[in-house]
Amino acid sequence: MAWYDKYMAIYGKKLCEIPQVVVEDIRFRLSDIQSDNPLISIVVIAYNEECRLTSCLWSLADMQLSYPVEIIGVNNNSADKTEDIYKSLGVQYYNEMRQSPGYARKCGLDHARGKFYFCIDADTIYPKNYVDLMMKELLKPNVSCISAFWSFYPDENHSRFGLFFFEMIRDMFLFVQHFKRPELCVRGMVFAFNADYARQVTIRTDIRRGEDGSLALSLKPFGKIAFLYNRKARPVTGYGTLGSQSLWQSFVEHVKVQGKGLSRIFYKKDHYEDSDDNLVKRG
C-alpha cells in the first residue's frame, strides 16, 4: 500500500461525495496546526480544483511539523466550487481574479506572514515529512530556495512499473542539469524559498509558465538553489505535465524537446529570452 492511497480515495471527488466524518477530520486537523506566529507560510494555489483540492489539504493536515506554520489558499479565478472547499475546510484564502500561476503565487506572497514560503499546487499530494525535510535544507547557510523531485500516481494508462523507469530517467537528467542550470529544474509544486528575499525581486506575471524557475533564477544572488533528493519528501501529482498520452509517447516527446538544447547542461546562464507563445497578451 502506497503512502498516498489514503488521499487518493477522495482524489477526483466533489466535497458532497466525501464522507462528512472525513471532511470534519480534515477541518479539525487544519485548524489545529495553524499558528498565530508562523515561521512558514504554506500557500495552496488552485484554479478549478474542486475535485482535487480536498485531497491536497488532507495531506497537508497530516503533516508532521517541527515549525509553526500557516496554511493559506489562493483561488485563482476558478469557475467551479474551488472557493467553497476553502470555506468548508476553514482555510483562510484570497481571491485572485487575474489568471496565471504568477499572479496566484504573488497574491500568496503578498499575504504570507512566514519568513519561508512553500508553494503548494492543489492537484498534488504531499508526504507527512515534506515540509520538515525541505526546511532542513532551506535553513542551511547560503541557500535562498529549494526544489525537489516528484512522482505521478499510477492509473489505467500509466503503470507503477512504467512510471518508475520514466521518473528514474527524468530524475537522472534533472540531477545532471542542476549543476549548471538549477533554475530549469525547479517546479512550482515542489518549490520553497525565503520570502524576505522574494519580496526584493519579482514573481513574473507576464508569462504563462516558468514563473517558478524565473523566480529561482532571480533569487540566486541571495544564495544557491538547493535540491532535495530524499524519497520521503517526494509528492505525488496528476498528469498536467504529461497529458493523456502513454508514457512512451511522453518519453519520446521529452527527449525531442530536451535534446534540442542539450548543450545547455554544460554552462551557466543568468538570462533567458521569452518565446512569444509564453507571453501573456494584455489588452
Short mmCIF file of C-alpha atoms in Angstrom, two decimals:
data_model
loop_
_atom_site.label_atom_id
_atom_site.label_comp_id
_atom_site.label_asym_id
_atom_site.label_seq_id
_atom_site.Cartn_x
_atom_site.Cartn_y
_atom_site.Cartn_z
CA MET A 1 0.00 0.00 0.00
CA ALA A 2 1.42 3.38 -1.04
CA TRP A 3 1.51 6.22 1.48
CA TYR A 4 -0.80 8.31 -0.70
CA ASP A 5 -3.58 5.70 -1.15
CA LYS A 6 -5.47 7.25 1.76
CA TYR A 7 -5.72 10.59 -0.03
CA MET A 8 -6.35 9.07 -3.45
CA ALA A 9 -9.56 7.61 -2.01
CA ILE A 10 -11.13 11.07 -2.35
CA TYR A 11 -8.98 12.43 -5.19
CA GLY A 12 -11.28 13.43 -8.03
CA LYS A 13 -14.37 13.65 -5.82
CA LYS A 14 -16.50 16.68 -5.11
CA LEU A 15 -16.95 17.73 -1.49
CA CYS A 16 -20.52 16.42 -1.42
CA GLU A 17 -19.21 12.96 -2.35
CA ILE A 18 -16.77 12.79 0.56
CA PRO A 19 -17.96 11.31 3.90
CA GLN A 20 -18.75 14.08 6.37
CA VAL A 21 -16.60 12.46 9.05
CA VAL A 22 -13.58 12.81 6.75
CA VAL A 23 -14.40 16.45 6.00
CA GLU A 24 -14.72 17.26 9.70
CA ASP A 25 -11.44 15.49 10.49
CA ILE A 26 -9.59 17.47 7.80
CA ARG A 27 -11.10 20.72 9.04
CA PHE A 28 -10.10 19.98 12.65
CA ARG A 29 -6.55 18.97 11.76
CA LEU A 30 -6.01 22.03 9.57
CA SER A 31 -7.22 24.30 12.33
CA ASP A 32 -5.02 22.54 14.88
CA ILE A 33 -1.75 23.20 13.04
CA GLN A 34 -2.37 26.86 12.24
CA SER A 35 -0.06 29.23 14.14
CA ASP A 36 -0.61 32.88 15.05
CA ASN A 37 3.12 33.47 14.64
CA PRO A 38 4.18 31.31 11.67
CA LEU A 39 7.74 30.78 10.52
CA ILE A 40 6.42 29.09 7.38
CA SER A 41 3.61 30.07 5.04
CA ILE A 42 2.21 27.09 3.15
CA VAL A 43 0.36 28.63 0.20
CA VAL A 44 -2.05 26.49 -1.82
CA ILE A 45 -2.93 27.92 -5.23
CA ALA A 46 -5.92 26.49 -7.07
CA TYR A 47 -7.64 27.02 -10.39
CA ASN A 48 -10.74 24.87 -10.96
CA GLU A 49 -9.56 22.23 -8.47
CA GLU A 50 -12.91 21.43 -6.82
CA CYS A 51 -12.30 17.69 -7.19
CA ARG A 52 -8.66 17.59 -6.06
CA LEU A 53 -8.16 20.38 -3.52
CA THR A 54 -9.68 18.47 -0.58
CA SER A 55 -7.25 15.60 -1.08
CA CYS A 56 -4.31 18.01 -1.16
CA LEU A 57 -5.44 19.77 2.02
CA TRP A 58 -5.95 16.42 3.75
CA SER A 59 -2.31 15.55 3.10
CA LEU A 60 -1.23 18.94 4.49
CA ALA A 61 -3.41 18.42 7.55
CA ASP A 62 -1.48 15.21 8.31
CA MET A 63 1.93 16.89 8.16
CA GLN A 64 4.35 16.17 10.99
CA LEU A 65 5.74 19.64 11.65
CA SER A 66 8.61 20.93 13.78
CA TYR A 67 7.96 24.57 12.90
CA PRO A 68 4.98 26.94 13.34
CA VAL A 69 3.05 27.26 10.08
CA GLU A 70 0.09 28.95 8.50
CA ILE A 71 -1.83 27.41 5.61
CA ILE A 72 -3.49 29.89 3.29
CA GLY A 73 -5.21 29.45 -0.05
CA VAL A 74 -5.44 31.39 -3.29
CA ASN A 75 -8.45 30.86 -5.52
CA ASN A 76 -7.23 31.89 -8.96
CA ASN A 77 -10.43 32.92 -10.73
CA SER A 78 -11.96 29.44 -10.61
CA ALA A 79 -15.25 28.79 -12.40
CA ASP A 80 -16.14 25.76 -10.26
CA LYS A 81 -16.60 25.38 -6.47
CA THR A 82 -12.93 25.62 -5.52
CA GLU A 83 -13.70 28.59 -3.27
CA ASP A 84 -16.30 26.54 -1.38
CA ILE A 85 -13.64 23.95 -0.49
CA TYR A 86 -11.54 26.58 1.26
CA LYS A 87 -14.62 27.83 3.10
CA SER A 88 -15.83 24.39 4.13
CA LEU A 89 -12.43 23.33 5.47
CA GLY A 90 -11.85 26.60 7.33
CA VAL A 91 -8.79 27.67 5.33
CA GLN A 92 -8.13 31.39 5.08
CA TYR A 93 -7.99 32.23 1.40
CA TYR A 94 -7.80 35.08 -1.08
CA ASN A 95 -9.40 35.50 -4.49
CA GLU A 96 -7.01 36.45 -7.27
CA MET A 97 -9.06 37.28 -10.35
CA ARG A 98 -6.10 37.79 -12.67
CA GLN A 99 -5.38 34.47 -14.34
CA SER A 100 -1.92 32.84 -14.12
CA PRO A 101 0.21 30.94 -11.61
CA GLY A 102 2.40 34.05 -11.36
CA TYR A 103 -0.49 36.21 -10.12
CA ALA A 104 -1.63 33.44 -7.78
CA ARG A 105 1.81 32.97 -6.21
CA LYS A 106 2.30 36.74 -5.91
CA CYS A 107 -1.07 37.04 -4.19
CA GLY A 108 0.05 34.39 -1.72
CA LEU A 109 3.34 36.18 -1.09
CA ASP A 110 1.53 39.48 -0.53
CA HIS A 111 -0.48 37.89 2.31
CA ALA A 112 2.07 35.43 3.70
CA ARG A 113 3.33 36.13 7.22
CA GLY A 114 6.04 33.47 7.40
CA LYS A 115 9.71 34.01 6.71
CA PHE A 116 9.64 30.98 4.40
CA TYR A 117 7.14 30.38 1.61
CA PHE A 118 6.12 26.92 0.41
CA CYS A 119 4.44 26.68 -3.00
CA ILE A 120 1.69 24.07 -2.98
CA ASP A 121 -0.32 23.02 -6.04
CA ALA A 122 -3.89 21.91 -5.36
CA ASP A 123 -3.69 18.82 -7.58
CA THR A 124 -0.71 17.44 -5.66
CA ILE A 125 -0.48 15.23 -2.55
CA TYR A 126 2.36 15.75 -0.09
CA PRO A 127 4.05 13.23 2.26
CA LYS A 128 3.97 13.89 6.00
CA ASN A 129 7.68 14.83 6.31
CA TYR A 130 7.79 17.06 3.23
CA VAL A 131 7.95 20.46 4.96
CA ASP A 132 10.43 19.41 7.67
CA LEU A 133 12.81 17.78 5.19
CA MET A 134 12.69 20.77 2.85
CA MET A 135 13.25 23.16 5.75
CA LYS A 136 16.33 21.25 6.89
CA GLU A 137 17.99 22.22 3.60
CA LEU A 138 16.42 25.67 3.30
CA LEU A 139 17.82 26.72 6.69
CA LYS A 140 21.38 25.97 5.65
CA PRO A 141 23.71 28.97 5.09
CA ASN A 142 23.80 30.46 1.61
CA VAL A 143 20.54 28.82 0.44
CA SER A 144 17.85 31.09 -0.99
CA CYS A 145 15.42 28.46 -2.26
CA ILE A 146 14.93 24.74 -2.69
CA SER A 147 13.16 22.33 -5.02
CA ALA A 148 12.67 18.57 -5.05
CA PHE A 149 11.70 15.66 -7.27
CA TRP A 150 8.10 14.49 -7.66
CA SER A 151 6.20 11.42 -8.81
CA PHE A 152 2.99 10.67 -10.70
CA TYR A 153 0.30 8.41 -9.31
CA PRO A 154 -0.29 5.25 -11.36
CA ASP A 155 -3.57 4.82 -13.24
CA GLU A 156 -5.01 2.70 -16.04
CA ASN A 157 -2.79 4.41 -18.63
CA HIS A 158 0.36 4.70 -16.54
CA SER A 159 1.57 1.62 -14.68
CA ARG A 160 3.58 1.80 -11.48
CA PHE A 161 6.37 -0.14 -13.24
CA GLY A 162 6.43 2.20 -16.23
CA LEU A 163 6.36 5.30 -14.05
CA PHE A 164 9.32 4.02 -12.03
CA PHE A 165 11.56 3.91 -15.11
CA PHE A 166 10.16 7.10 -16.63
CA GLU A 167 10.83 9.02 -13.41
CA MET A 168 14.25 7.42 -12.93
CA ILE A 169 15.44 8.63 -16.36
CA ARG A 170 13.87 12.07 -15.85
CA ASP A 171 15.45 12.40 -12.40
CA MET A 172 18.87 11.47 -13.73
CA PHE A 173 18.60 14.18 -16.38
CA LEU A 174 17.46 16.80 -13.84
CA PHE A 175 20.26 15.80 -11.49
CA VAL A 176 22.89 16.42 -14.19
CA GLN A 177 21.19 19.61 -15.38
CA HIS A 178 21.02 21.15 -11.90
CA PHE A 179 24.79 21.63 -11.63
CA LYS A 180 24.85 24.39 -14.25
CA ARG A 181 21.17 25.23 -14.79
CA PRO A 182 19.40 24.61 -11.46
CA GLU A 183 16.64 27.11 -12.29
CA LEU A 184 15.48 24.85 -15.15
CA CYS A 185 14.91 22.00 -12.69
CA VAL A 186 12.58 23.95 -10.42
CA ARG A 187 8.85 23.11 -10.45
CA GLY A 188 6.26 25.15 -8.60
CA MET A 189 4.65 22.17 -6.89
CA VAL A 190 7.96 21.39 -5.13
CA PHE A 191 9.39 24.84 -4.52
CA ALA A 192 10.09 26.76 -1.31
CA PHE A 193 12.04 29.95 -0.72
CA ASN A 194 12.97 32.71 1.67
CA ALA A 195 10.02 35.09 1.45
CA ASP A 196 12.10 38.08 2.56
CA TYR A 197 14.37 37.60 -0.44
CA ALA A 198 11.45 37.06 -2.82
CA ARG A 199 9.89 40.37 -1.83
CA GLN A 200 13.04 42.11 -3.07
CA VAL A 201 12.69 40.66 -6.57
CA THR A 202 9.76 39.91 -8.88
CA ILE A 203 7.39 36.99 -9.37
CA ARG A 204 6.70 37.26 -13.07
CA THR A 205 3.06 37.60 -14.08
CA ASP A 206 3.67 38.24 -17.79
CA ILE A 207 4.40 34.61 -18.71
CA ARG A 208 2.13 31.57 -18.88
CA ARG A 209 4.64 29.09 -17.48
CA GLY A 210 8.09 29.18 -15.92
CA GLU A 211 7.40 31.78 -13.24
CA ASP A 212 8.82 29.38 -10.65
CA GLY A 213 12.15 28.86 -12.44
CA SER A 214 12.35 32.58 -13.20
CA LEU A 215 11.90 33.39 -9.52
CA ALA A 216 14.55 30.84 -8.56
CA LEU A 217 16.96 32.45 -11.02
CA SER A 218 16.33 35.90 -9.54
CA LEU A 219 16.98 34.53 -6.04
CA LYS A 220 20.46 33.24 -6.88
CA PRO A 221 22.22 36.48 -5.78
CA PHE A 222 20.90 35.77 -2.25
CA GLY A 223 22.08 32.14 -2.16
CA LYS A 224 22.15 28.91 -4.12
CA ILE A 225 19.22 26.91 -5.46
CA ALA A 226 19.29 23.72 -3.39
CA PHE A 227 17.73 20.36 -4.26
CA LEU A 228 16.36 17.61 -2.05
CA TYR A 229 16.63 14.05 -3.32
CA ASN A 230 15.05 12.27 -0.33
CA ARG A 231 12.22 9.97 -1.48
CA LYS A 232 10.39 10.68 1.79
CA ALA A 233 9.90 14.23 0.54
CA ARG A 234 8.56 13.27 -2.89
CA PRO A 235 4.99 14.47 -3.56
CA VAL A 236 2.61 12.72 -5.94
CA THR A 237 0.76 14.64 -8.63
CA GLY A 238 -1.51 14.21 -11.64
CA TYR A 239 -0.78 14.35 -15.35
CA GLY A 240 -0.97 18.04 -16.15
CA THR A 241 2.61 17.97 -17.45
CA LEU A 242 2.23 14.66 -19.31
CA GLY A 243 -1.31 14.74 -20.65
CA SER A 244 -3.31 11.64 -21.53
CA GLN A 245 -0.70 10.14 -23.86
CA SER A 246 1.20 6.99 -22.99
CA LEU A 247 4.45 7.05 -21.06
CA TRP A 248 6.37 6.03 -24.17
CA GLN A 249 4.88 8.92 -26.15
CA SER A 250 5.68 11.28 -23.27
CA PHE A 251 9.23 9.97 -23.08
CA VAL A 252 9.83 10.41 -26.82
CA GLU A 253 8.39 13.93 -26.74
CA HIS A 254 10.54 14.89 -23.74
CA VAL A 255 13.65 13.54 -25.46
CA LYS A 256 12.90 15.62 -28.57
CA VAL A 257 12.32 18.80 -26.56
CA GLN A 258 15.25 18.42 -24.18
CA GLY A 259 17.58 17.18 -26.92
CA LYS A 260 17.32 20.42 -28.89
CA GLY A 261 19.30 22.36 -26.31
CA LEU A 262 21.21 19.58 -24.61
CA SER A 263 24.46 21.55 -24.62
CA ARG A 264 22.95 23.89 -22.01
CA ILE A 265 23.77 21.45 -19.22
CA PHE A 266 27.46 22.33 -19.64
CA TYR A 267 27.30 26.07 -18.95
CA LYS A 268 25.51 28.58 -16.74
CA LYS A 269 23.13 31.32 -17.82
CA ASP A 270 21.77 34.34 -15.99
CA HIS A 271 19.18 35.49 -18.52
CA TYR A 272 16.59 33.83 -20.76
CA GLU A 273 14.65 35.14 -23.74
CA ASP A 274 10.89 34.58 -23.67
CA SER A 275 9.15 32.88 -26.56
CA ASP A 276 6.09 34.67 -27.94
CA ASP A 277 3.75 31.79 -27.15
CA ASN A 278 4.66 32.03 -23.46
CA LEU A 279 3.92 35.71 -23.08
CA VAL A 280 0.60 36.82 -21.61
CA LYS A 281 -1.17 39.03 -24.12
CA ARG A 282 -2.54 42.12 -22.45
CA GLY A 283 -5.41 44.08 -23.89
#
